mmCIF file of C-alpha atoms and ligand atoms in Angstrom:
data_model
loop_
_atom_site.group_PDB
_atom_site.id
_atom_site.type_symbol
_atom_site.label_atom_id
_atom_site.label_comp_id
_atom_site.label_asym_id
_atom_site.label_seq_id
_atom_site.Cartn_x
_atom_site.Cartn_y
_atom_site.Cartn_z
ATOM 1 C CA UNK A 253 -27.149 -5.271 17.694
ATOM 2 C CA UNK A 254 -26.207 -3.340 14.667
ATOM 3 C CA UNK A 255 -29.130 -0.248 15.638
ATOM 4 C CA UNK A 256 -27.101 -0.485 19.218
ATOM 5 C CA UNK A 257 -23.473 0.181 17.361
ATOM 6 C CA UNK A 258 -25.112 2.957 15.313
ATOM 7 C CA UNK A 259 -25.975 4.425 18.291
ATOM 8 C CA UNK A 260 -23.307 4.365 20.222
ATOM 9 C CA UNK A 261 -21.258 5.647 16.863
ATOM 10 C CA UNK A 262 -23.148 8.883 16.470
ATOM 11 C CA UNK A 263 -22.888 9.653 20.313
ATOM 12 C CA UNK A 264 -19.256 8.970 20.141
ATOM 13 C CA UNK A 265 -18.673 11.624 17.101
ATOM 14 C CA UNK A 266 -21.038 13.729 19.453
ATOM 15 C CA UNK A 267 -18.618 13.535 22.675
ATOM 16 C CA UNK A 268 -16.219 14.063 19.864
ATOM 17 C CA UNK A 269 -14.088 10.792 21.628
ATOM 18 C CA UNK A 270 -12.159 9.898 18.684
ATOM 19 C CA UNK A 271 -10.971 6.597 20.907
ATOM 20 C CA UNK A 272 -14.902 5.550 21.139
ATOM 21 C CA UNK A 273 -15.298 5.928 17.881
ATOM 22 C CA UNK A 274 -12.853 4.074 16.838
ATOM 23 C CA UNK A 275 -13.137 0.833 18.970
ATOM 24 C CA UNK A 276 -16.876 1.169 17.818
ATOM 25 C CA UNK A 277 -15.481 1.244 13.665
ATOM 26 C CA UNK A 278 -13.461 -1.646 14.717
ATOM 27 C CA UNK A 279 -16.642 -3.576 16.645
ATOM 28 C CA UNK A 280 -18.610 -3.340 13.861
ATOM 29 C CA UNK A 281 -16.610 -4.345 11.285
ATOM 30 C CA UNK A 282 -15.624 -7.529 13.401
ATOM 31 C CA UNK A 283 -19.467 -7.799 13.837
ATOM 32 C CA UNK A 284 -19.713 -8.123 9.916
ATOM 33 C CA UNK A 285 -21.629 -4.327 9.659
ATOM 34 C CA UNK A 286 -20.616 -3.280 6.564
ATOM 35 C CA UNK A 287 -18.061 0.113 6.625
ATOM 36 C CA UNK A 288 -20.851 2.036 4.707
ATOM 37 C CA UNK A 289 -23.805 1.731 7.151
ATOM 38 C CA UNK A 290 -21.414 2.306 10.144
ATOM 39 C CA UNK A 291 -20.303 5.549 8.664
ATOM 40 C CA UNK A 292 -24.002 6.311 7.093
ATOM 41 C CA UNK A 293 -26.053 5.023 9.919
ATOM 42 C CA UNK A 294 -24.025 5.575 12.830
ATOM 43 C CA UNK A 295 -21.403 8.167 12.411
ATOM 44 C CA UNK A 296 -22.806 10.733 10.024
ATOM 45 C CA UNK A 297 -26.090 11.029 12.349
ATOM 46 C CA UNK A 298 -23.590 12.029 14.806
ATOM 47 C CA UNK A 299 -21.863 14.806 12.562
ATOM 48 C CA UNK A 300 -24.977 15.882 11.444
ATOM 49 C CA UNK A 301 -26.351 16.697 14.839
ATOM 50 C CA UNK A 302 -23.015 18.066 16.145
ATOM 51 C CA UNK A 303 -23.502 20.674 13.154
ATOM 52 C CA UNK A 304 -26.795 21.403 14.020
ATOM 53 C CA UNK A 305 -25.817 22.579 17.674
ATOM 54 C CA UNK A 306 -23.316 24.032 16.482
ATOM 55 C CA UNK A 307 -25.736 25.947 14.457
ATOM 56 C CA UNK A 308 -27.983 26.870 17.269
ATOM 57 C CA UNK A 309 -24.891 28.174 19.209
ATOM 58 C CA UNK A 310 -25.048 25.218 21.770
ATOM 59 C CA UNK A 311 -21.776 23.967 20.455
ATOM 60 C CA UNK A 312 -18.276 25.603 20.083
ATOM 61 C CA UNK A 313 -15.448 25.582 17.453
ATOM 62 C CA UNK A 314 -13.124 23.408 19.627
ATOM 63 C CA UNK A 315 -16.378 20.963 20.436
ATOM 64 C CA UNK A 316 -16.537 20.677 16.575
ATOM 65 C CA UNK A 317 -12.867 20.134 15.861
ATOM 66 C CA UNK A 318 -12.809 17.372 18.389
ATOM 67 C CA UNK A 319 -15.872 15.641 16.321
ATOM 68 C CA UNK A 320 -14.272 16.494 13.182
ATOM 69 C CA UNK A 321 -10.851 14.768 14.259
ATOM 70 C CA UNK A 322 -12.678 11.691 15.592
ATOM 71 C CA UNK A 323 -14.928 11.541 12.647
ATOM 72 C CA UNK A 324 -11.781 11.628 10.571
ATOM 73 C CA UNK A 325 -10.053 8.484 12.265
ATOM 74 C CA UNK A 326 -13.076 6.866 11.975
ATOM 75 C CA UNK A 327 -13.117 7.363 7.906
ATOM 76 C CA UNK A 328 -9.598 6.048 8.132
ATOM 77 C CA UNK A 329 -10.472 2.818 9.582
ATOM 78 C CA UNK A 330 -13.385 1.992 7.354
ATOM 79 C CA UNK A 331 -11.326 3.235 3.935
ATOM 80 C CA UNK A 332 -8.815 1.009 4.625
ATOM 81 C CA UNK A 333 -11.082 -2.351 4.693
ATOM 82 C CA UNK A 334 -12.490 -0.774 1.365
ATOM 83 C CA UNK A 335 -11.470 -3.167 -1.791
ATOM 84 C CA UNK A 336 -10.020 -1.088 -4.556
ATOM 85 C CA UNK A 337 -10.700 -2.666 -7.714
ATOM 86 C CA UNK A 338 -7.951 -1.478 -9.892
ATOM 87 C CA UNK A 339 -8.076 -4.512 -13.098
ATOM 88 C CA UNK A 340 -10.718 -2.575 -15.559
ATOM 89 C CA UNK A 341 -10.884 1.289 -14.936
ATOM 90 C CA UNK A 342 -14.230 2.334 -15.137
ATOM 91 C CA UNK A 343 -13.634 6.405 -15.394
ATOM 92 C CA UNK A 344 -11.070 8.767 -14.164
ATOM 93 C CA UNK A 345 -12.594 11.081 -11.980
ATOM 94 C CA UNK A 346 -10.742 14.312 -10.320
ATOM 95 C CA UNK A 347 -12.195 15.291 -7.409
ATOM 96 C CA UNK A 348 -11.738 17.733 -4.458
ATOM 97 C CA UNK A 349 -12.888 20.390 -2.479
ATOM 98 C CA UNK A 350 -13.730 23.882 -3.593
ATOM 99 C CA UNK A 351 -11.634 26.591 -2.612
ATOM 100 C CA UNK A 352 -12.026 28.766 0.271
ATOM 101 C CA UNK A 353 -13.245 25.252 1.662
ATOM 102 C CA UNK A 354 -11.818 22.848 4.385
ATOM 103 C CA UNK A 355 -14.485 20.726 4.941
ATOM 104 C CA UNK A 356 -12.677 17.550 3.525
ATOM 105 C CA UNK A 357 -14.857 14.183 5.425
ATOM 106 C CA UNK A 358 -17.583 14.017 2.780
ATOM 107 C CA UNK A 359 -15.300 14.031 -0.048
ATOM 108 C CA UNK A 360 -12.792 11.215 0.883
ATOM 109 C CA UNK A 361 -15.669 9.176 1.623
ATOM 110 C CA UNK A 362 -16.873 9.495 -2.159
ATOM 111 C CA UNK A 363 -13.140 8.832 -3.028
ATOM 112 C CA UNK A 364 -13.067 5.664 -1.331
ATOM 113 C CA UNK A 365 -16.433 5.024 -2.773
ATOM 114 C CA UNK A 366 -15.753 5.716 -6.345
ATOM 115 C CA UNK A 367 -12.479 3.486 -5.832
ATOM 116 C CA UNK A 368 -13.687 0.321 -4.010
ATOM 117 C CA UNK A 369 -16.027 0.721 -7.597
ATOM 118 C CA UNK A 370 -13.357 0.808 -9.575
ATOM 119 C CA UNK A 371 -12.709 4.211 -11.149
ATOM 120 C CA UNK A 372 -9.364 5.925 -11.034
ATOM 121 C CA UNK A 373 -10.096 8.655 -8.896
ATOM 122 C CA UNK A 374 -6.905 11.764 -8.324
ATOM 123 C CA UNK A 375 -7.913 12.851 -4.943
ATOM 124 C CA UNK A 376 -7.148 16.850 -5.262
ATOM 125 C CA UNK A 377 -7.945 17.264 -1.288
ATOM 126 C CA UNK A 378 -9.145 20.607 -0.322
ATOM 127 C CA UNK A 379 -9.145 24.243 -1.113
ATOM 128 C CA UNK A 380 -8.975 23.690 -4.999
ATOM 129 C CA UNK A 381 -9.375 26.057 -7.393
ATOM 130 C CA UNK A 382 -11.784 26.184 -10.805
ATOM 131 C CA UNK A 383 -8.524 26.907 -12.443
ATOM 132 C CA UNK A 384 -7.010 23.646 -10.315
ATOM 133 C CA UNK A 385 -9.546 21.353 -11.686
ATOM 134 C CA UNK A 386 -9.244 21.752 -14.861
ATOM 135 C CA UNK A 387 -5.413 21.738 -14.601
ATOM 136 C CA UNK A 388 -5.753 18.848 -13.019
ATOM 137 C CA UNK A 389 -8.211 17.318 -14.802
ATOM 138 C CA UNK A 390 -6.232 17.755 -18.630
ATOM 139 C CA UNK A 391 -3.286 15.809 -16.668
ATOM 140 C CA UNK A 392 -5.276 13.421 -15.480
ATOM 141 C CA UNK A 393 -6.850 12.598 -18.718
ATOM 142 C CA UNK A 394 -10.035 12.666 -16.605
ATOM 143 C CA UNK A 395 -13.849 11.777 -17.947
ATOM 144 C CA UNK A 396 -15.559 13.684 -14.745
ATOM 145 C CA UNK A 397 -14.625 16.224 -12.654
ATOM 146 C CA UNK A 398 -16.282 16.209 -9.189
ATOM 147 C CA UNK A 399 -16.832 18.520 -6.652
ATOM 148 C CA UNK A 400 -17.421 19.385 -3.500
ATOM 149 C CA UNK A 401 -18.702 22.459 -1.185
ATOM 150 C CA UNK A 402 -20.012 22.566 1.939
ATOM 151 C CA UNK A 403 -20.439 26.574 2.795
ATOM 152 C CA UNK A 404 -22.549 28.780 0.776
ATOM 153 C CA UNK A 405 -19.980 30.900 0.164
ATOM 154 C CA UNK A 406 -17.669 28.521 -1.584
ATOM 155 C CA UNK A 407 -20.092 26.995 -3.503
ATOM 156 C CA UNK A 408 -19.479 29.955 -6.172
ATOM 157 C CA UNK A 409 -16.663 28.063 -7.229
ATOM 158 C CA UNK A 410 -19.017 25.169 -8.509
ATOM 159 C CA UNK A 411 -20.358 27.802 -10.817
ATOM 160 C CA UNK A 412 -17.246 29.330 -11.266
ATOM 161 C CA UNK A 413 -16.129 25.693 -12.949
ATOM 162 C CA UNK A 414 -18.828 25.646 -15.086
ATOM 163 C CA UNK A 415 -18.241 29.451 -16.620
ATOM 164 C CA UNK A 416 -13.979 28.808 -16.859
ATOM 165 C CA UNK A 417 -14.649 24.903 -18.587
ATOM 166 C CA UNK A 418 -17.364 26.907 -20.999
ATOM 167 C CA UNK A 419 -14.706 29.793 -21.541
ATOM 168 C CA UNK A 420 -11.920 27.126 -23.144
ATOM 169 C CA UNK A 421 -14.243 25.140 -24.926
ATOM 170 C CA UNK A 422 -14.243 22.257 -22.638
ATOM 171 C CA UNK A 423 -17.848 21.768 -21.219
ATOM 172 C CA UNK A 424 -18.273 19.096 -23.201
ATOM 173 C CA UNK A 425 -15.004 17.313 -22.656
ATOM 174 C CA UNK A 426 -15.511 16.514 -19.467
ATOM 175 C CA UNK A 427 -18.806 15.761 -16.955
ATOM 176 C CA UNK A 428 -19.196 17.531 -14.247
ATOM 177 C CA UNK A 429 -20.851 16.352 -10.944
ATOM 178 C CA UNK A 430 -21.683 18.458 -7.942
ATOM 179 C CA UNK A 431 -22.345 17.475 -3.749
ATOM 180 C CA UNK A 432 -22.205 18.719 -0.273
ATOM 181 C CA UNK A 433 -24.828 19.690 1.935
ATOM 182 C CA UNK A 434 -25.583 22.734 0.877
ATOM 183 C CA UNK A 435 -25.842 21.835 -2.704
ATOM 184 C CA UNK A 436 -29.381 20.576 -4.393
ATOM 185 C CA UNK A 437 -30.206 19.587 -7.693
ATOM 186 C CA UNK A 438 -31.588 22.744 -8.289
ATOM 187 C CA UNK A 439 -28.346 24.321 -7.941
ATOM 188 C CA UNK A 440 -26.898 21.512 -9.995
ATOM 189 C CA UNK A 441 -29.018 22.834 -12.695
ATOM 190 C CA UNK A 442 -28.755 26.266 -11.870
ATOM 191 C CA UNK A 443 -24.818 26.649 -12.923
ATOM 192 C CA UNK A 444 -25.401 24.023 -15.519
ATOM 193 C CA UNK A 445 -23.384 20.483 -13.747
ATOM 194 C CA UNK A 446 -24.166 17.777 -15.256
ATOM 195 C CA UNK A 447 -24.985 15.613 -12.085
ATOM 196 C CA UNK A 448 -25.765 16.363 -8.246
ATOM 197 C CA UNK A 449 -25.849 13.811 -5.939
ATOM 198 C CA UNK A 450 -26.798 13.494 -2.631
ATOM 199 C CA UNK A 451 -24.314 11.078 -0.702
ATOM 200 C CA UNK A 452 -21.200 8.485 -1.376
ATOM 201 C CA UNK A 453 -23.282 5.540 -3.214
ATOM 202 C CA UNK A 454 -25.355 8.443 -5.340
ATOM 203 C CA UNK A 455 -21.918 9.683 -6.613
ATOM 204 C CA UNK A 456 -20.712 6.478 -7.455
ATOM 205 C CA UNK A 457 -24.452 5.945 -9.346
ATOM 206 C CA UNK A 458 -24.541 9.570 -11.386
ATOM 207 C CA UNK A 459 -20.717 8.586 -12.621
ATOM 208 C CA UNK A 460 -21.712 5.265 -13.641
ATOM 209 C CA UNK A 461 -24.998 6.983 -15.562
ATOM 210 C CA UNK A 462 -22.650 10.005 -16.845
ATOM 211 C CA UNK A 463 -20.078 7.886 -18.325
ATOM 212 C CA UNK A 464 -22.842 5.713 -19.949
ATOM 213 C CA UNK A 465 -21.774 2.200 -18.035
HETATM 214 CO CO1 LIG B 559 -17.890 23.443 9.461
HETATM 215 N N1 LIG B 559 -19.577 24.254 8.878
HETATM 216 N N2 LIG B 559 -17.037 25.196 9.516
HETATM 217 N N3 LIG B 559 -16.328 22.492 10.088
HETATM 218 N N4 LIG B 559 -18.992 21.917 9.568
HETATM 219 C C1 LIG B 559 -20.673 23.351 8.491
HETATM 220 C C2 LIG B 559 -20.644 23.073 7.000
HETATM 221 C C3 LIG B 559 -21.944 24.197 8.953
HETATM 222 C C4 LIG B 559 -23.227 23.858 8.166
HETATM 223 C C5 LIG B 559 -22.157 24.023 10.474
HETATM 224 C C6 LIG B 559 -23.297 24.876 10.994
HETATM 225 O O1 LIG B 559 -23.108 26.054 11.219
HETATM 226 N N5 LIG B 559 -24.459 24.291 11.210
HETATM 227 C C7 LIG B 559 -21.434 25.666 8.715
HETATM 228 C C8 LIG B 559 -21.672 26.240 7.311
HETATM 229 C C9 LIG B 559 -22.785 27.268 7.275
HETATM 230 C C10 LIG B 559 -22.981 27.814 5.906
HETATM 231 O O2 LIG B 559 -22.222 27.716 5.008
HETATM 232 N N6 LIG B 559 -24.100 28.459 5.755
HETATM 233 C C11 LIG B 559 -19.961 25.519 9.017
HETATM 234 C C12 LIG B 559 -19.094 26.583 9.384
HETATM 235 C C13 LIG B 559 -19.751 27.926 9.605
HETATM 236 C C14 LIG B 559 -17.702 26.431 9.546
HETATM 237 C C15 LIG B 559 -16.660 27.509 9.869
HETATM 238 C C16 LIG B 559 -16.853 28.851 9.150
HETATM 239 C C17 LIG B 559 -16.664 27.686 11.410
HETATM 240 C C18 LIG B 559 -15.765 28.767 11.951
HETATM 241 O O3 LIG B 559 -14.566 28.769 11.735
HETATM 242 N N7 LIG B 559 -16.386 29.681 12.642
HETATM 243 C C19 LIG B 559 -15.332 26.820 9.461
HETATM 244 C C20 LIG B 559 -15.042 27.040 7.955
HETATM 245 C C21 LIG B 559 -13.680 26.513 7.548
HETATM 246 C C22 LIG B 559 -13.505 26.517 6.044
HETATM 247 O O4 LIG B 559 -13.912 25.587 5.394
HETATM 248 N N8 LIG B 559 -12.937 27.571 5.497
HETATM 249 C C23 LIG B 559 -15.704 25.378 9.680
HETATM 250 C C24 LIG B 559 -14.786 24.403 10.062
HETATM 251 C C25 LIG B 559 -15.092 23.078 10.300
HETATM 252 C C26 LIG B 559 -14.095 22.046 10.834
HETATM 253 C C27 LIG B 559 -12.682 22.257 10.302
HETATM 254 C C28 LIG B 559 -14.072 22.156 12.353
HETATM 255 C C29 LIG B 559 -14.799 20.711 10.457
HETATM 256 C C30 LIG B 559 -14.363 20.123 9.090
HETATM 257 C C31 LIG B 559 -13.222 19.104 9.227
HETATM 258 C C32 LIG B 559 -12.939 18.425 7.926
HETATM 259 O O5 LIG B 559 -13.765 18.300 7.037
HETATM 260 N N9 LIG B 559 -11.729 17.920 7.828
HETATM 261 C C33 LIG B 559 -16.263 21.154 10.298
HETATM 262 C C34 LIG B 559 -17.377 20.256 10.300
HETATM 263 C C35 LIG B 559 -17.084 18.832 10.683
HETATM 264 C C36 LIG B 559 -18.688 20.669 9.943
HETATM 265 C C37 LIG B 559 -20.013 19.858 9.963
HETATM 266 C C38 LIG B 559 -20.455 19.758 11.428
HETATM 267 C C39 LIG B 559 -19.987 18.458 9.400
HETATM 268 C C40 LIG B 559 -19.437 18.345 7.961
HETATM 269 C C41 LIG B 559 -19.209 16.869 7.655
HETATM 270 O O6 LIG B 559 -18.087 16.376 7.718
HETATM 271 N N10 LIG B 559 -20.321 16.123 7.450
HETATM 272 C C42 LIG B 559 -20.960 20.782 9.090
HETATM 273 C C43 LIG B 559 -22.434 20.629 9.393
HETATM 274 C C44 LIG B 559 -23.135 19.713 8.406
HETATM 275 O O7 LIG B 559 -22.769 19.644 7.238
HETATM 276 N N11 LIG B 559 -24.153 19.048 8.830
HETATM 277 C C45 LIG B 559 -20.280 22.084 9.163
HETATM 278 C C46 LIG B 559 -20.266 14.679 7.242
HETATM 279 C C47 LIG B 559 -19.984 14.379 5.790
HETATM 280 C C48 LIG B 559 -19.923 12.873 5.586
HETATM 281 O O8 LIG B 559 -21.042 14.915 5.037
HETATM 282 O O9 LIG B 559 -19.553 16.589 3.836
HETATM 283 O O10 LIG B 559 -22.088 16.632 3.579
HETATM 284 P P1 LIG B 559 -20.858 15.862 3.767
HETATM 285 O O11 LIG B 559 -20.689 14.823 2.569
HETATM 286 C C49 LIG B 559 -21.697 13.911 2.191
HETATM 287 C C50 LIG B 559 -22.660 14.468 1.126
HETATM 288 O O12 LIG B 559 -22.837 15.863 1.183
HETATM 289 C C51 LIG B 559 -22.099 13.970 -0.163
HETATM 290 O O13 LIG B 559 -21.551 12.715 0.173
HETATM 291 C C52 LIG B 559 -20.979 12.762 1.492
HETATM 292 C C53 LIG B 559 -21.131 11.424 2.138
HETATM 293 O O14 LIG B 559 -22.470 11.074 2.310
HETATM 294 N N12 LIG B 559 -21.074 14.717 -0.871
HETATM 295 C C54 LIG B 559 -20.836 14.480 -2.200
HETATM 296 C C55 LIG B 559 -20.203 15.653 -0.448
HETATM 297 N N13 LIG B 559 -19.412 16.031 -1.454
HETATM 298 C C56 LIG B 559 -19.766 15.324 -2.539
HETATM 299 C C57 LIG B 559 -19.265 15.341 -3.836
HETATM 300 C C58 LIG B 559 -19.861 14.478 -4.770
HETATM 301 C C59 LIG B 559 -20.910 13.647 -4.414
HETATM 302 C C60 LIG B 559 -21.416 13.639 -3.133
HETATM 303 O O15 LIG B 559 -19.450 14.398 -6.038
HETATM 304 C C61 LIG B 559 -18.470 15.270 -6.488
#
């Protein structure tokens, strides 16, 4: 049953029928599936392959705004059965996405992640600066700042982070933890983050190792 709702998930994001997809978040959750492994096993397959066509040229911007959009309602749906645990903070965490960058699905789905785990996380949304972060993250009081890049030519501004917190003497003040599609480990290592990690539940595992708990 649950393979059949994954199914039908990614080929929803595919027709990019944002009403599908969202009477097939709702059917699952009634079903029990857990909001994760609808979004992991059903509706990220479907993004994924909509990117790759749109790749190969088989696929146009509109197609892929229409995916986007029902991908988005989809995240809305499943964040808002997510528990936030809000009694015992276990990290502050700023995160957001890079500047020069819109691609903003990935990112709120490590938000809601990091939450329903109970960190304080300031969501900083999209098209943030190095500068930004670290604004934002001396407000915030924050133990981690996160981000996230999904073109090659904004991921620069991972790197970028690394060079301005090193500049003002604050590389050690705060962790830093890197994702998106494009980004590896070996980049990770490259500019000098402290932590990659590959999808939602990885984040929420490199935090908990970063900040020792
Ligand atoms: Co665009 N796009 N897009 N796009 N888009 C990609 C990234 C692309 C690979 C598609 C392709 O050509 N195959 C390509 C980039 C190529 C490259 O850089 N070499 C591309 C392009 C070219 C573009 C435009 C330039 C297209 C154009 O205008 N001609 C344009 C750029 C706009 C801009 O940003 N300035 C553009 C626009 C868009 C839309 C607006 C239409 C839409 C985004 C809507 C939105 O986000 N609100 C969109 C989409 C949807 C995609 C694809 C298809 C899917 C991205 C996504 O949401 N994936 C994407 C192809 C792909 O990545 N396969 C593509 C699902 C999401 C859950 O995964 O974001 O990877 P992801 O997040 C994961 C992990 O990476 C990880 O956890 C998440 C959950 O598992 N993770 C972290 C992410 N951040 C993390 C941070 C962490 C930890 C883990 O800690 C800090």
């Amino acid at each position: 049953m649950s393979e059949e709702i994954f199914e039908r998930a990614k080929e929803a994001i595919m027709n990019g029928d944002a009403e599908a997809a969202a009477a097939l978040a709702r059917q699952g959750l009634e079903k029990g599936i857990p909001g994760m492994d609808l979004i992991s096993k059903g509706f990220i397959p479907g993004i994924n392959e909509v990117g790759e066509l749109f790749g190969e040229g088989q696929l146009f911007l509109p197609e892929l705004i229409m995916s986007a959009n029902a991908m988005q309602g989809v995240i809305d749906i499943i964040n808002a059965t997510l528990e936030v645990h809000e009694q015992h903070s276990r990290g502050r965490v700023v995160l957001g996405t890079v500047e020069g960058d819109l691609h903003d699905i990935g990112k709120t789905i490590v938000v809601s992640l990091l939450k329903a785990n109970g960190f304080e996380v300031k969501d900083l949304g999209r098209d943030v600066s190095a500068d930004r972060f670290i604004r934002e993250a001396e407000a915030f009081n924050a133990d981690v700042i996160g981000t996230s890049a999904l073109l090659t030519t904004t991921m620069g501004v991972q790197k970028e982070l690394e060079e301005k917190l090193k500049e003002k003497g604050l590389k050690g003040k705060y962790k830093t933890i890197v994702g998106g599609a494009p980004v590896t480990q070996r980049w990770a290592e490259r500019i000098g983050a402290d932590a990659y990690a590959v999808d939602a539940g990885d984040g929420v595992r490199k935090i908990t190792e970063l900040l020792g708990k």
